[in-house]
Amino acid sequence: MSQQYADLKLLIGGEWTSKAGSERDGREHEPVMNPATGECIGVLPHASKADLDRALDAAEQAYPVWRGMSPQDRGKILKRAADLMHERAEHIARIATIEEGKTIHETRLETHGSADILEWYAEEGRRAYGRVLPQRAPGMRMTVLREPVGPVAAFAPWNFPVGNPCRKLGAALAAGCPCIMKPAEHTPASALEVARALMDAGLPKGVMSIVFGVPSQVSTHLLASPVIRKISFTGSTRVGKQLMKLAADGMKRTTMELGGHAPVIVFDDVDVNHVLDLSAASKFRNAGQVCVSPTRYYVHEKIYKQFVSGFAERAGSLTVGDGLVENNRMGPLAHSLRLNWMEEMLSDAKKHGAHFDAGGSRIPGPGYFWEPTVLSEVPDEARIMNEEPFGPIAIVNPFSDFDAVIKQANRLPYGLAAYAFTQNNRTVNLLGEQIEAGLIGINSYLISVRDSPFGGIKESGHGSEEGMEGLEACLVTKFVSES
């Protein structure tokens, strides 16, 4: 077991709780693995029902205190936490790479970008404005107020182990809401580093708790409590639907950032090599384990063969290995189950006649490494054309007709991200109007910045994180009429 990783604990109501495996606590626990080596690097404690009840009680007690604090004072704590994360960036990035697998280059960017999210919310929280309506009669005043929704239960996935916690905590805390967060059990230490920065910055005890455990058990217990008034979840559509059913019993507000299967439309008027360079970098970022990862490439038939061969060449030249090694440009998949999923999806694609232009196999040796893979001529009947691969796989098919390719892009029930590349201004306008997605990148893969809304439509969920919309999701509207 590595001693260079982290001492994993729970944070219950502002108190760090004893680590797993001790004779005196009796908690359930589970191993945490390094995906680059397949070795156990830590032991993670699970929260008991008593722990969850203590977290709920702490949130309920802290709510009037935290919401009563001025937005300026709440913002000072968030800003100080952001500064601490910048100062600790190399330490946090190393932890994130060890437990999630992505390269150290990516986790450095993620850590600094996540700190920026906290800093942005520190300022945006001061702009939760209401308004005064025109007077109806002398002595009468009517106002619209924006107030915190109440304690938030947040569930963060493993693929951005620093960024996802900051998104959820930043919005809730800036709005004046306590938050109980359950990060992914695969990547606990990154979230705990975010929590440590907030606590060291002066966050009052009880305002934040970090818990771990069997996801269905934790979510069921928290959502059954009347203390929780808002749920924020990032993960699969299947689990999101289950949580929405639980939330419905208490009429709790939900923000759901769910699955996707992002199309990319490439027209024949582009600089092919430029688009390929951008596409390879975006596709194989975090080994393709990104909810907005470009996956279904529809390339105009005039440049199709050039695009496929260029993509395969770039995939084959990527250096894959331990993310802590500076020269590597793609790390492992996050856990062993991802390997099984890659094998299942690609075996089905092969049965349906897909052509393998690059990769397609597990890389031998320790760890959970997979070859960067490029497929072409994949029929719609293949599972990989309908189910999100969430791995380093690019699918490239040809098109010739605009209306037909728009229909293909919108064919699935998902609508999180979509991309297109063209130099024709009218085509750009039509794409923006006709593509069904909450996030659209045209001639760019940059679709997430701290002051823009991030979220999908259709079965990719509802609501937004980041931007003013992320703050508004943690606020309720109240109308007060005085005479």
Coordinates of C-alpha atoms in Angstrom, one line a residue, residues 14 18 42 74 81-82 110 129 162 164 167 198 209 260-261 271 285 288 354 372 407 421 481:
G14 CA -16.7 19.8 9.9
S18 CA -11.3 8.2 12.0
G42 CA -5.4 3.3 0.3
R74 CA -19.0 33.7 2.2
A81 CA -9.9 28.3 -0.6
A82 CA -9.2 29.0 -4.3
E110 CA -7.9 20.7 -13.8
Y129 CA -30.2 40.0 -7.0
V162 CA -11.2 17.9 -8.5
N164 CA -16.7 18.0 -10.2
R167 CA -18.6 22.8 -9.4
L198 CA -12.3 25.0 2.2
S209 CA -19.7 17.1 4.9
G260 CA -23.9 11.7 -23.7
H261 CA -22.6 10.4 -27.1
D271 CA -8.2 22.6 -42.8
R285 CA -8.0 13.6 -23.2
G288 CA -11.8 9.5 -23.6
A354 CA -16.6 -2.1 -38.2
P372 CA -6.1 4.7 -28.5
K407 CA -30.6 13.7 -38.5
F421 CA -16.2 22.2 -38.2
S481 CA -46.2 42.1 -1.2

